PDB file of C-alpha atoms in Angstrom:
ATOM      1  CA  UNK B  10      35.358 146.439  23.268  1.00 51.00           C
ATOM      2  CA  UNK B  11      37.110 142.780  22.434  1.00 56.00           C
ATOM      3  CA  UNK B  12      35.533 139.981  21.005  1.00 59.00           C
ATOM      4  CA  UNK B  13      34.235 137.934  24.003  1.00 58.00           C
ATOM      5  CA  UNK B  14      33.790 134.757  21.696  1.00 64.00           C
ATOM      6  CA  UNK B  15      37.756 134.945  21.185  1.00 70.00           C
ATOM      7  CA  UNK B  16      40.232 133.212  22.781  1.00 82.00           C
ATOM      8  CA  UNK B  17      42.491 135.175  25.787  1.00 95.00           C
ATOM      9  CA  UNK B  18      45.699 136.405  24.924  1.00 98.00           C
ATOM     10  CA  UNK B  19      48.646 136.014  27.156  1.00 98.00           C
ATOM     11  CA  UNK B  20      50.276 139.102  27.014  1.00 99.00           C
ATOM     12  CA  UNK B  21      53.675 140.362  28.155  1.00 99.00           C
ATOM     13  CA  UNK B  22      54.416 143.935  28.610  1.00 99.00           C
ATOM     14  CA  UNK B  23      57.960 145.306  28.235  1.00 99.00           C
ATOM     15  CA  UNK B  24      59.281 148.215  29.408  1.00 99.00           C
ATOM     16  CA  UNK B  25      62.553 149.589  28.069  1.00 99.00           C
ATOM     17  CA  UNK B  26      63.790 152.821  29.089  1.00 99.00           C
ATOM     18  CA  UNK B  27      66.881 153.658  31.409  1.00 99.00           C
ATOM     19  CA  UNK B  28      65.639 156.336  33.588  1.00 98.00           C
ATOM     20  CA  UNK B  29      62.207 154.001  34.326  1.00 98.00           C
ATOM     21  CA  UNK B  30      65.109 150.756  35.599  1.00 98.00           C
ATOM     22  CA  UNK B  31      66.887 153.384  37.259  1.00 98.00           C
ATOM     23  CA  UNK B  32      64.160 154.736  39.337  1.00 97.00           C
ATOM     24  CA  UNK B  33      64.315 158.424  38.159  1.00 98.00           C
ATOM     25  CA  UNK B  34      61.065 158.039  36.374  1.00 98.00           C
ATOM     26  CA  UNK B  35      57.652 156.213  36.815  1.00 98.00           C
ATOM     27  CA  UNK B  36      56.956 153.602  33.968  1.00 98.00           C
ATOM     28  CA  UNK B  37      52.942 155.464  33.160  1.00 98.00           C
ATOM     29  CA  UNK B  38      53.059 153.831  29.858  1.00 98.00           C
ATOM     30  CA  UNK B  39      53.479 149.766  30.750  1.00 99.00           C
ATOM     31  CA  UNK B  40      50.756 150.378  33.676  1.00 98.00           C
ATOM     32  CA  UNK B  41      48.527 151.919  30.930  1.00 98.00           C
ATOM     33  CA  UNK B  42      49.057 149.408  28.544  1.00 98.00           C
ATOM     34  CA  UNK B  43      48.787 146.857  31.212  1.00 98.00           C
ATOM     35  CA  UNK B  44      45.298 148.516  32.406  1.00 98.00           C
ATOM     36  CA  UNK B  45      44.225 148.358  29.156  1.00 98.00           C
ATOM     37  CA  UNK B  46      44.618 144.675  28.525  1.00 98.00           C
ATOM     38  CA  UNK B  47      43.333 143.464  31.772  1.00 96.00           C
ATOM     39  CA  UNK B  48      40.548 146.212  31.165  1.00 96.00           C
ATOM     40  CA  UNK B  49      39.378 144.301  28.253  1.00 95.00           C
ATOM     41  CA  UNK B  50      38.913 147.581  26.457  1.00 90.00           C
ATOM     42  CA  UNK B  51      40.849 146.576  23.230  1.00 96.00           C
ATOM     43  CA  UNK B  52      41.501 142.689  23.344  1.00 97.00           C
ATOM     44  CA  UNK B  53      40.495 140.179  25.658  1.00 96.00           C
ATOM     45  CA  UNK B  54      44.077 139.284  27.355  1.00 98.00           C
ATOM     46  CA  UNK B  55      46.050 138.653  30.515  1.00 98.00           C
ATOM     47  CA  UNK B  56      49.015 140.075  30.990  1.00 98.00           C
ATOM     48  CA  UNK B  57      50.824 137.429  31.956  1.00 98.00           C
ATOM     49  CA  UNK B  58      54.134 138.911  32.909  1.00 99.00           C
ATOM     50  CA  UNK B  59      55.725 143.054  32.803  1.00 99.00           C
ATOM     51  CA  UNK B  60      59.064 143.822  33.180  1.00 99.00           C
ATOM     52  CA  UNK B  61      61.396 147.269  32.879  1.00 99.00           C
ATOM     53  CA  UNK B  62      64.460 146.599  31.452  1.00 99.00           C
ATOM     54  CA  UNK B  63      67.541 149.234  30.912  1.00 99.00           C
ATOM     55  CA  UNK B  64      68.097 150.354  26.775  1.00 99.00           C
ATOM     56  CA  UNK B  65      70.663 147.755  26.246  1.00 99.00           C
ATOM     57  CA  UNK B  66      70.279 145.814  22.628  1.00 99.00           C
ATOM     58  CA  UNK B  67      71.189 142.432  24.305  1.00 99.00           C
ATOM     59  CA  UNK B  68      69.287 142.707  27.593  1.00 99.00           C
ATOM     60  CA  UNK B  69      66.463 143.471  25.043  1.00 99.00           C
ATOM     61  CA  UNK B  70      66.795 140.296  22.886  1.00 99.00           C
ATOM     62  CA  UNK B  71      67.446 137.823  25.917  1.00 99.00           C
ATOM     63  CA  UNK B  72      64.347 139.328  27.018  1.00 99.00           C
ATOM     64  CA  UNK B  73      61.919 138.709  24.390  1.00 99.00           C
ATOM     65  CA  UNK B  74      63.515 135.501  23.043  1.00 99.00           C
ATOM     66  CA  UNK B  75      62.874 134.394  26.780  1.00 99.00           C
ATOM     67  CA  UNK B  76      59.052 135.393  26.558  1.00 99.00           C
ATOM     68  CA  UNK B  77      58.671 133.965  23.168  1.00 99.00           C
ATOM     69  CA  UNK B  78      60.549 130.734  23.276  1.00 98.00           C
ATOM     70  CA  UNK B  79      59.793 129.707  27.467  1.00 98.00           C
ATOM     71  CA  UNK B  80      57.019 131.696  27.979  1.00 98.00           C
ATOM     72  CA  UNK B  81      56.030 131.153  24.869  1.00 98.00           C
ATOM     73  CA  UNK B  82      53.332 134.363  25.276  1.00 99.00           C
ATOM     74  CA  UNK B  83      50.545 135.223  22.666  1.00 99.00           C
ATOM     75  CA  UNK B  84      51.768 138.832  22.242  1.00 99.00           C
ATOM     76  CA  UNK B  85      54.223 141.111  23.600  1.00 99.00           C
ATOM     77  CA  UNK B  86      53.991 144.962  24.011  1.00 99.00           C
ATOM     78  CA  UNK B  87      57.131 146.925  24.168  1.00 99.00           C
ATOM     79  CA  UNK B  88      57.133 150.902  24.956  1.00 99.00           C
ATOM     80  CA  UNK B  89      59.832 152.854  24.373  1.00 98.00           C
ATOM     81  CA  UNK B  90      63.540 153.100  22.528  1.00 98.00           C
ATOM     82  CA  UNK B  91      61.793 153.868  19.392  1.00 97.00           C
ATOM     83  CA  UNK B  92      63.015 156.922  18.935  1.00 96.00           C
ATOM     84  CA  UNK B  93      66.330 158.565  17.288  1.00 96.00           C
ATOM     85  CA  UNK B  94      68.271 159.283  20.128  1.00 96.00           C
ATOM     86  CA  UNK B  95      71.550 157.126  20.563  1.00 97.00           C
ATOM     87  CA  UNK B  96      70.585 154.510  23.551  1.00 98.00           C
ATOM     88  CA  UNK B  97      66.918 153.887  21.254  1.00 98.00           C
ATOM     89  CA  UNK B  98      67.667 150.299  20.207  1.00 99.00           C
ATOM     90  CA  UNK B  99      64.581 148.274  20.471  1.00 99.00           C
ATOM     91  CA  UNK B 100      64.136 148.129  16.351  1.00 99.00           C
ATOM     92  CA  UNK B 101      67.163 146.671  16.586  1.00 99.00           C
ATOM     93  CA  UNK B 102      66.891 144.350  18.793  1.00 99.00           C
ATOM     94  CA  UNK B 103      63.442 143.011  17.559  1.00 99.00           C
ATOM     95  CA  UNK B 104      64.597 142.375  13.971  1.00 99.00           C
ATOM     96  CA  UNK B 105      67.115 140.471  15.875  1.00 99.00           C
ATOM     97  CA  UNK B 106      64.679 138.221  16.976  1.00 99.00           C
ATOM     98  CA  UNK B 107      61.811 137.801  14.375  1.00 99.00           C
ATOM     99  CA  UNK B 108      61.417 135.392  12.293  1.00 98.00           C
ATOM    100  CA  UNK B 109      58.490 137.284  10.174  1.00 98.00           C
ATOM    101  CA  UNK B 110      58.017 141.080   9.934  1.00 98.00           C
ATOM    102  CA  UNK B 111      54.140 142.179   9.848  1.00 98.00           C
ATOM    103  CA  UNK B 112      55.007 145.665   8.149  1.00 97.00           C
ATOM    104  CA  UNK B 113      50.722 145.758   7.486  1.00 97.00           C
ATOM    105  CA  UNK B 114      51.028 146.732  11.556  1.00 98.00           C
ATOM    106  CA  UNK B 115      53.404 149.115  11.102  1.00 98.00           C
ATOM    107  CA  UNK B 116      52.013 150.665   8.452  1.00 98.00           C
ATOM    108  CA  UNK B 117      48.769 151.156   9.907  1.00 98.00           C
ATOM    109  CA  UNK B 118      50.116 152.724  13.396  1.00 97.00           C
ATOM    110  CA  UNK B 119      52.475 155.130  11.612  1.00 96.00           C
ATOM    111  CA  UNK B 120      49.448 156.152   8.532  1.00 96.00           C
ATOM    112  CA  UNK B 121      47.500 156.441  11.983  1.00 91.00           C
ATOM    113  CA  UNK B 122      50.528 158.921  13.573  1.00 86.00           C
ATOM    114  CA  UNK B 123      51.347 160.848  10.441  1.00 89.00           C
ATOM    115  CA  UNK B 124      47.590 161.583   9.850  1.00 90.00           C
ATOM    116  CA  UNK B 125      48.127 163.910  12.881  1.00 82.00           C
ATOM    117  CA  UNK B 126      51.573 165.342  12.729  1.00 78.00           C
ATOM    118  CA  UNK B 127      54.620 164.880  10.114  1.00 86.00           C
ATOM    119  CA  UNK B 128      57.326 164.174  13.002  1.00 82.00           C
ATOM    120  CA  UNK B 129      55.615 160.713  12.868  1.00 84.00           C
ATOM    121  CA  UNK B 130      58.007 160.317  10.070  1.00 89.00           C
ATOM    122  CA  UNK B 131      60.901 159.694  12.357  1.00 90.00           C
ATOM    123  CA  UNK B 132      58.900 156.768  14.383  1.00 90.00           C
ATOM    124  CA  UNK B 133      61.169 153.346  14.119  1.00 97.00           C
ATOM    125  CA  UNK B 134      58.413 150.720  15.318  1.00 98.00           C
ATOM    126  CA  UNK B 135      59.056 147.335  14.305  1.00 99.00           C
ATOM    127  CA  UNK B 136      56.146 144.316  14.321  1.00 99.00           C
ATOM    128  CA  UNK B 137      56.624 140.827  13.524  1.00 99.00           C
ATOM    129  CA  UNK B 138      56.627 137.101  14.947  1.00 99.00           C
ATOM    130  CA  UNK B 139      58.745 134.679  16.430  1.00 99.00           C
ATOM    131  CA  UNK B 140      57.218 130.891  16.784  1.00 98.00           C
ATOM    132  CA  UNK B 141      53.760 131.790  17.613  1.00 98.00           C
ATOM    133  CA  UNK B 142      54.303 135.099  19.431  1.00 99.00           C
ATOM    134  CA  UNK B 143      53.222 138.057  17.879  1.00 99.00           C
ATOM    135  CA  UNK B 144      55.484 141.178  18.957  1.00 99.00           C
ATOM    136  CA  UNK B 145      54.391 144.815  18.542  1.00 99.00           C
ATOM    137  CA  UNK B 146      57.063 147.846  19.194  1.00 99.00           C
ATOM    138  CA  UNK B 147      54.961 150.930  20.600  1.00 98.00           C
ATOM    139  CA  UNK B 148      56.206 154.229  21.123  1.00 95.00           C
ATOM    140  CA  UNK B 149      57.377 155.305  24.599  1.00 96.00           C
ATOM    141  CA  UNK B 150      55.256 157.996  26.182  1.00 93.00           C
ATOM    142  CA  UNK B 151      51.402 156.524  27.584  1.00 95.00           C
ATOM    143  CA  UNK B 152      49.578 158.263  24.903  1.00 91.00           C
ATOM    144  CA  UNK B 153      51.379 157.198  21.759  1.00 92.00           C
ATOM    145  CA  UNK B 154      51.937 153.606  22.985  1.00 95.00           C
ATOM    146  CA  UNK B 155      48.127 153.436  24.178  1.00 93.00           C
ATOM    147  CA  UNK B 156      46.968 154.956  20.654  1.00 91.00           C
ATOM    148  CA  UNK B 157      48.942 152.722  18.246  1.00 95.00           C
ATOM    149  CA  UNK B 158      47.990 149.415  20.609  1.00 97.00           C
ATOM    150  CA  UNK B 159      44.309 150.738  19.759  1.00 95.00           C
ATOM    151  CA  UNK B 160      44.688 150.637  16.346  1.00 95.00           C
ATOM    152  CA  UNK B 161      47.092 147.581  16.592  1.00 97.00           C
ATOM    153  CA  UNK B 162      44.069 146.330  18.393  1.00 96.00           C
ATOM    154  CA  UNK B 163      41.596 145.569  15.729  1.00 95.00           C
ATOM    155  CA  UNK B 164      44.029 142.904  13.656  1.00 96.00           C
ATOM    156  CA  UNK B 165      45.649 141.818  16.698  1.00 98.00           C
ATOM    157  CA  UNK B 166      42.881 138.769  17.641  1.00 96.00           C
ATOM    158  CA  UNK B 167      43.141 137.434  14.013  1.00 96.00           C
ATOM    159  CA  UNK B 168      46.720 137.475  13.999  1.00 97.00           C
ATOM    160  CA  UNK B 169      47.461 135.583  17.333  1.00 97.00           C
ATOM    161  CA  UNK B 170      44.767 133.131  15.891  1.00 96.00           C
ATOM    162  CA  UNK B 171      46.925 132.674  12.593  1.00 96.00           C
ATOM    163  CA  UNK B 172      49.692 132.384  14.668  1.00 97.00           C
ATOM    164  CA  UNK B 173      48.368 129.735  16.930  1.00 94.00           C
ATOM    165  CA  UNK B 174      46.535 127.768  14.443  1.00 91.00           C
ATOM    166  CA  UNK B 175      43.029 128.118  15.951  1.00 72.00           C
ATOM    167  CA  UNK B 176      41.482 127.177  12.346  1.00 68.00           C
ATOM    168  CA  UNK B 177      37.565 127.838  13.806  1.00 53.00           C
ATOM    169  CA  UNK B 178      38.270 131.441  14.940  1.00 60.00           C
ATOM    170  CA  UNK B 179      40.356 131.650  11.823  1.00 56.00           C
ATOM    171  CA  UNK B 180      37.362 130.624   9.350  1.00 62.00           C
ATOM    172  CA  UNK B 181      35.058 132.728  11.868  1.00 64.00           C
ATOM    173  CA  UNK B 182      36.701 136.041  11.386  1.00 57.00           C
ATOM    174  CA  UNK B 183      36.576 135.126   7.565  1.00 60.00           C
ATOM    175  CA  UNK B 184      33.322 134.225   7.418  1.00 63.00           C
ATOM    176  CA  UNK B 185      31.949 137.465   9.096  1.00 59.00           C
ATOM    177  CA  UNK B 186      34.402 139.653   6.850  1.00 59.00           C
ATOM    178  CA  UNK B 187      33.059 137.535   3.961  1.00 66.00           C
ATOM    179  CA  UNK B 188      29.448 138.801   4.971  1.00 66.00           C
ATOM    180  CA  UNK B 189      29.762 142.015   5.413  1.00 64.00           C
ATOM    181  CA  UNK B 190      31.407 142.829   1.985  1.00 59.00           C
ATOM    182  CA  UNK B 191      28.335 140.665   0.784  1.00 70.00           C
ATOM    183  CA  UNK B 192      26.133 143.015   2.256  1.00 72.00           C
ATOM    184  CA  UNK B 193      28.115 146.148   1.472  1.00 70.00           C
ATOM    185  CA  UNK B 194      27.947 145.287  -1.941  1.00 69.00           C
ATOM    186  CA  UNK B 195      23.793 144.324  -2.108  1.00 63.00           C
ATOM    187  CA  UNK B 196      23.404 147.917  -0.618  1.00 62.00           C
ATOM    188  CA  UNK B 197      25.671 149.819  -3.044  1.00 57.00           C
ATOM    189  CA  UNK B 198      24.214 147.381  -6.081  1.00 58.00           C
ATOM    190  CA  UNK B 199      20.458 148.725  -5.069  1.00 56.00           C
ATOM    191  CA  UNK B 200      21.250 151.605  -5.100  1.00 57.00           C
ATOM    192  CA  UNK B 201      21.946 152.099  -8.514  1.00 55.00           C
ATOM    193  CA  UNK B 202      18.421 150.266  -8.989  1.00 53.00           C
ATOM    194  CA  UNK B 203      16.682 153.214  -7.139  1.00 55.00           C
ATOM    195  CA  UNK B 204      18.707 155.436  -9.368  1.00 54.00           C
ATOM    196  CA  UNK B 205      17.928 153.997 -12.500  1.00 52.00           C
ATOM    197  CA  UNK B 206      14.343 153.956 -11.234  1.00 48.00           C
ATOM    198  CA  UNK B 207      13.918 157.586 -10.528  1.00 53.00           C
ATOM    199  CA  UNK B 208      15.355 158.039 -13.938  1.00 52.00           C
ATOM    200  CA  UNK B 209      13.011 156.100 -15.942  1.00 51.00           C
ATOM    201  CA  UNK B 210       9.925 157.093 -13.905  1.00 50.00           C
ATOM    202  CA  UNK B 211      10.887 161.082 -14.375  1.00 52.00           C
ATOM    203  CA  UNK B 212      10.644 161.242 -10.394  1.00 47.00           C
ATOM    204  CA  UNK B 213      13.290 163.468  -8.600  1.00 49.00           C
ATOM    205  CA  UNK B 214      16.634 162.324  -8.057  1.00 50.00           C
ATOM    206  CA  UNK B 215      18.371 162.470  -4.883  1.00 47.00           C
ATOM    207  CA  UNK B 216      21.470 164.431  -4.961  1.00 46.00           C
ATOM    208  CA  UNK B 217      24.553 162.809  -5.690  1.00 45.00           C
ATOM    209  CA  UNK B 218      28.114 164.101  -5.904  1.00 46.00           C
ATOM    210  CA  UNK B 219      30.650 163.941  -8.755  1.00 41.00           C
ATOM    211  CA  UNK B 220      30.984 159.854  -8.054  1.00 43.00           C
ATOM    212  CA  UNK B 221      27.955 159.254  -8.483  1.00 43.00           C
ATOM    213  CA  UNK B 222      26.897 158.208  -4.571  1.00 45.00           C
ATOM    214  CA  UNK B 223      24.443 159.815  -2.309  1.00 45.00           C
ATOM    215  CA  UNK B 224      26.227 163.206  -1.086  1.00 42.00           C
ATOM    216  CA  UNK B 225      25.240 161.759   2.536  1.00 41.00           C
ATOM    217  CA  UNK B 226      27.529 158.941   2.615  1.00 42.00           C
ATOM    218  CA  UNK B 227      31.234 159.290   4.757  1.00 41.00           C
ATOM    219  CA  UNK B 228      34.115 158.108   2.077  1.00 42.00           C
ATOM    220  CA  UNK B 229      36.760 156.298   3.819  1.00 39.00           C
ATOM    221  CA  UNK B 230      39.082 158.498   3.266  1.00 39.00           C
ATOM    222  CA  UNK B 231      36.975 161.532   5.661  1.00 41.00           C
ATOM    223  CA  UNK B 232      36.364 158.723   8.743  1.00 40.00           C
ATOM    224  CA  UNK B 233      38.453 160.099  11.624  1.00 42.00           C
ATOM    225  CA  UNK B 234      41.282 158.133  12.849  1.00 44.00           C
ATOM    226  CA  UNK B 235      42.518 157.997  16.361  1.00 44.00           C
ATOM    227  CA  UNK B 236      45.786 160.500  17.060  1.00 43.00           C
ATOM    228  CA  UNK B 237      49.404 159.095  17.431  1.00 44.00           C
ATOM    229  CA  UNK B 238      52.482 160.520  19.135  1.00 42.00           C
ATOM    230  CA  UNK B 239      56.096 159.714  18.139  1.00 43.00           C
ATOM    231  CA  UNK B 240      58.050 157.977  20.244  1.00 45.00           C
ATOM    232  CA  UNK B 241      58.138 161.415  23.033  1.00 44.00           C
ATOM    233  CA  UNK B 242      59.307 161.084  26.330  1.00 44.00           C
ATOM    234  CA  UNK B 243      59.914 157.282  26.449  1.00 48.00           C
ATOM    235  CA  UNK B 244      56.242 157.275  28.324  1.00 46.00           C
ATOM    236  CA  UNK B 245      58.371 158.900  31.145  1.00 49.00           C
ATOM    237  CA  UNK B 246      60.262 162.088  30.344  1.00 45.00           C
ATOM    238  CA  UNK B 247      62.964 159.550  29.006  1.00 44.00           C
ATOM    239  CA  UNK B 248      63.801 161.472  25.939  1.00 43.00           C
ATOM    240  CA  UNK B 249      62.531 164.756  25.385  1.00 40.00           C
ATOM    241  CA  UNK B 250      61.146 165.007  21.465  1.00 42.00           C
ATOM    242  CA  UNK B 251      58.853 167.181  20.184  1.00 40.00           C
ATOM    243  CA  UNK B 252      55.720 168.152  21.253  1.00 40.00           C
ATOM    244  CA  UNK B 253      52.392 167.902  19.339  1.00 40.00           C
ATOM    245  CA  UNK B 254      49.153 168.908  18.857  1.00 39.00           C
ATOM    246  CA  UNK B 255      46.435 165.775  18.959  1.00 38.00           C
ATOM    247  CA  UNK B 256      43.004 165.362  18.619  1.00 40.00           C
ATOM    248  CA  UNK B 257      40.844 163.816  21.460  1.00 39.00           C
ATOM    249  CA  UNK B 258      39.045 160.779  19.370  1.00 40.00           C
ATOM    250  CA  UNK B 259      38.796 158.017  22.272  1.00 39.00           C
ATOM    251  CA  UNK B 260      37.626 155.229  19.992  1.00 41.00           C
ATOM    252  CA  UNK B 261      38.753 154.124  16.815  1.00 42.00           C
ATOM    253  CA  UNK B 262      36.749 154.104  13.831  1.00 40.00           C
ATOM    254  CA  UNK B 263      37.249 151.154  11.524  1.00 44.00           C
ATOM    255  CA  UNK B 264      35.075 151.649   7.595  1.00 43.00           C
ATOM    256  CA  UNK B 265      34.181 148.721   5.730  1.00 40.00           C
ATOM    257  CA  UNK B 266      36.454 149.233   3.043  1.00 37.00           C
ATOM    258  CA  UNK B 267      39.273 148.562   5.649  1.00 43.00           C
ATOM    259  CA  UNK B 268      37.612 145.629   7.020  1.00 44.00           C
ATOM    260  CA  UNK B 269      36.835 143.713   3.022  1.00 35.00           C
ATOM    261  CA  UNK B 270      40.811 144.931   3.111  1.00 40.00           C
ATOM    262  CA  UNK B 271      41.851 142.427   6.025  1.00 44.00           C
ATOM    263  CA  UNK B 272      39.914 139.636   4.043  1.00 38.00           C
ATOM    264  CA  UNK B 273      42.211 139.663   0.959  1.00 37.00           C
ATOM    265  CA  UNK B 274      44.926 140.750   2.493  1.00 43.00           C
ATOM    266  CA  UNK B 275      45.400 138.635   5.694  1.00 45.00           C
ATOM    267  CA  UNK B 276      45.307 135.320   5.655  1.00 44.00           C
TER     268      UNK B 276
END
């Protein structure tokens, strides 16, 4: 569930497919996205304006320089024309228009994808800003696009506040990162006191693994992530990829490790 202490998000939600402008197909994956904002399920937005626009490179620019530079929106979703078929050009036309890439987003949607199937290899999604609008690329058909904007989800808040200057949420988010590593690292310090305790005393140990940690604690690396498509059917039956097994994990899990991460890392 969002932050309700954090700002709202204007959000614009672009559509880009040729059979959804056409009519042959129902844009699923914009409503879902769009549900999902106004939902408050993953950031506390509003989409502010959706459109469905035909896989043309410079219909795709005019359209999100428009939203960034008059609108002048928080963040904007696109869905679909990620993919490796010839009319996919939405990539392209969003390193047209950035001024800064955020690769750290892309990154973490496509570990999230490949950690389910190896065809996310062949996933194009850009991320980046222009001015102080923070666009996001997500694949095409409703369950890929509504999977990466999950995991997209978590930095998203800190980013737009970068973005906009808002230097209290800023030092906020900080702060509470700040703390928890703090705390994280008071509970990992005592316990090596209760093992060096047990050891002097003669008492029983409790059993530990080859690290050296309690055998009941999750490593980050074993915490489930939530499944990711490639970019599919275009949310629609646009393009026809492959199809792939996923798991059903509805929420995503987020370890400490990758939250002390975001504190060093993003600034």
């Amino acid at each position: 569930m969002a932050d309700r202490d954090s700002p709202n998000i204007n959000v614009g939600i672009l559509t880009i497919s040729d059979s959804c402008y056409n009519g042959s197909a129902t844009d699923r994956s914009g409503e879902n996205l769009k549900h999902l904002v106004e939902t408050g399920k993953l950031i506390k937005g509003t989409v502010v304006t959706k459109d469905i626009i035909p896989d043309e490179l410079d219909q795709i620019k005019a359209k999100l320089l428009h939203w960034s530079d008059h609108l002048k929106l928080d963040l904007i979703l696109t869905t679909g024309g990620t993919g490796f078929a010839h009319r996919d050009v939405t990539p392209e036309a969003t390193k047209a228009v950035l001024e800064k890439e955020a690769m750290g987003l892309t990154v973490a949607m496509l570990k999230g994808s490949l950690d389910i199937t190896p065809m996310a290899m062949l996933t194009r999604l850009v991320c980046g800003s222009r001015g102080s609008t923070l666009i996001i690329n997500l694949p095409g058909s409703t369950k890929g696009s509504s999977e990466c904007f999950q995991i997209a989800s978590v930095a998203i808040p800190h980013a737009v506040d970068l973005l906009r200057g808002h230097k209290y949420q800023v030092e906020r988010t900080h702060s509470a990162l700040q703390a928890e590593h703090n705390l994280s690292q008071h509970g990992h310090s005592h316990g090596h006191s209760q093992e060096k305790l047990h050891s002097s005393s003669g008492l029983p140990r409790s059993r530990h693994n080859s690290s050296g940690h309690q055998s009941s604690r999750m490593s980050p690396t074993a915490l489930p992530h939530p499944p990711l498509l490639n970019d599919g059917d275009k949310g629609n039956n646009h393009h026809h990829h492959h199809h792939h097994r996923c798991h059903a994990h509805s929420k995503s899990v987020i370890s400490p490790v990758v939250k002390v991460y975001c504190l060093f890392y993003v600034s």
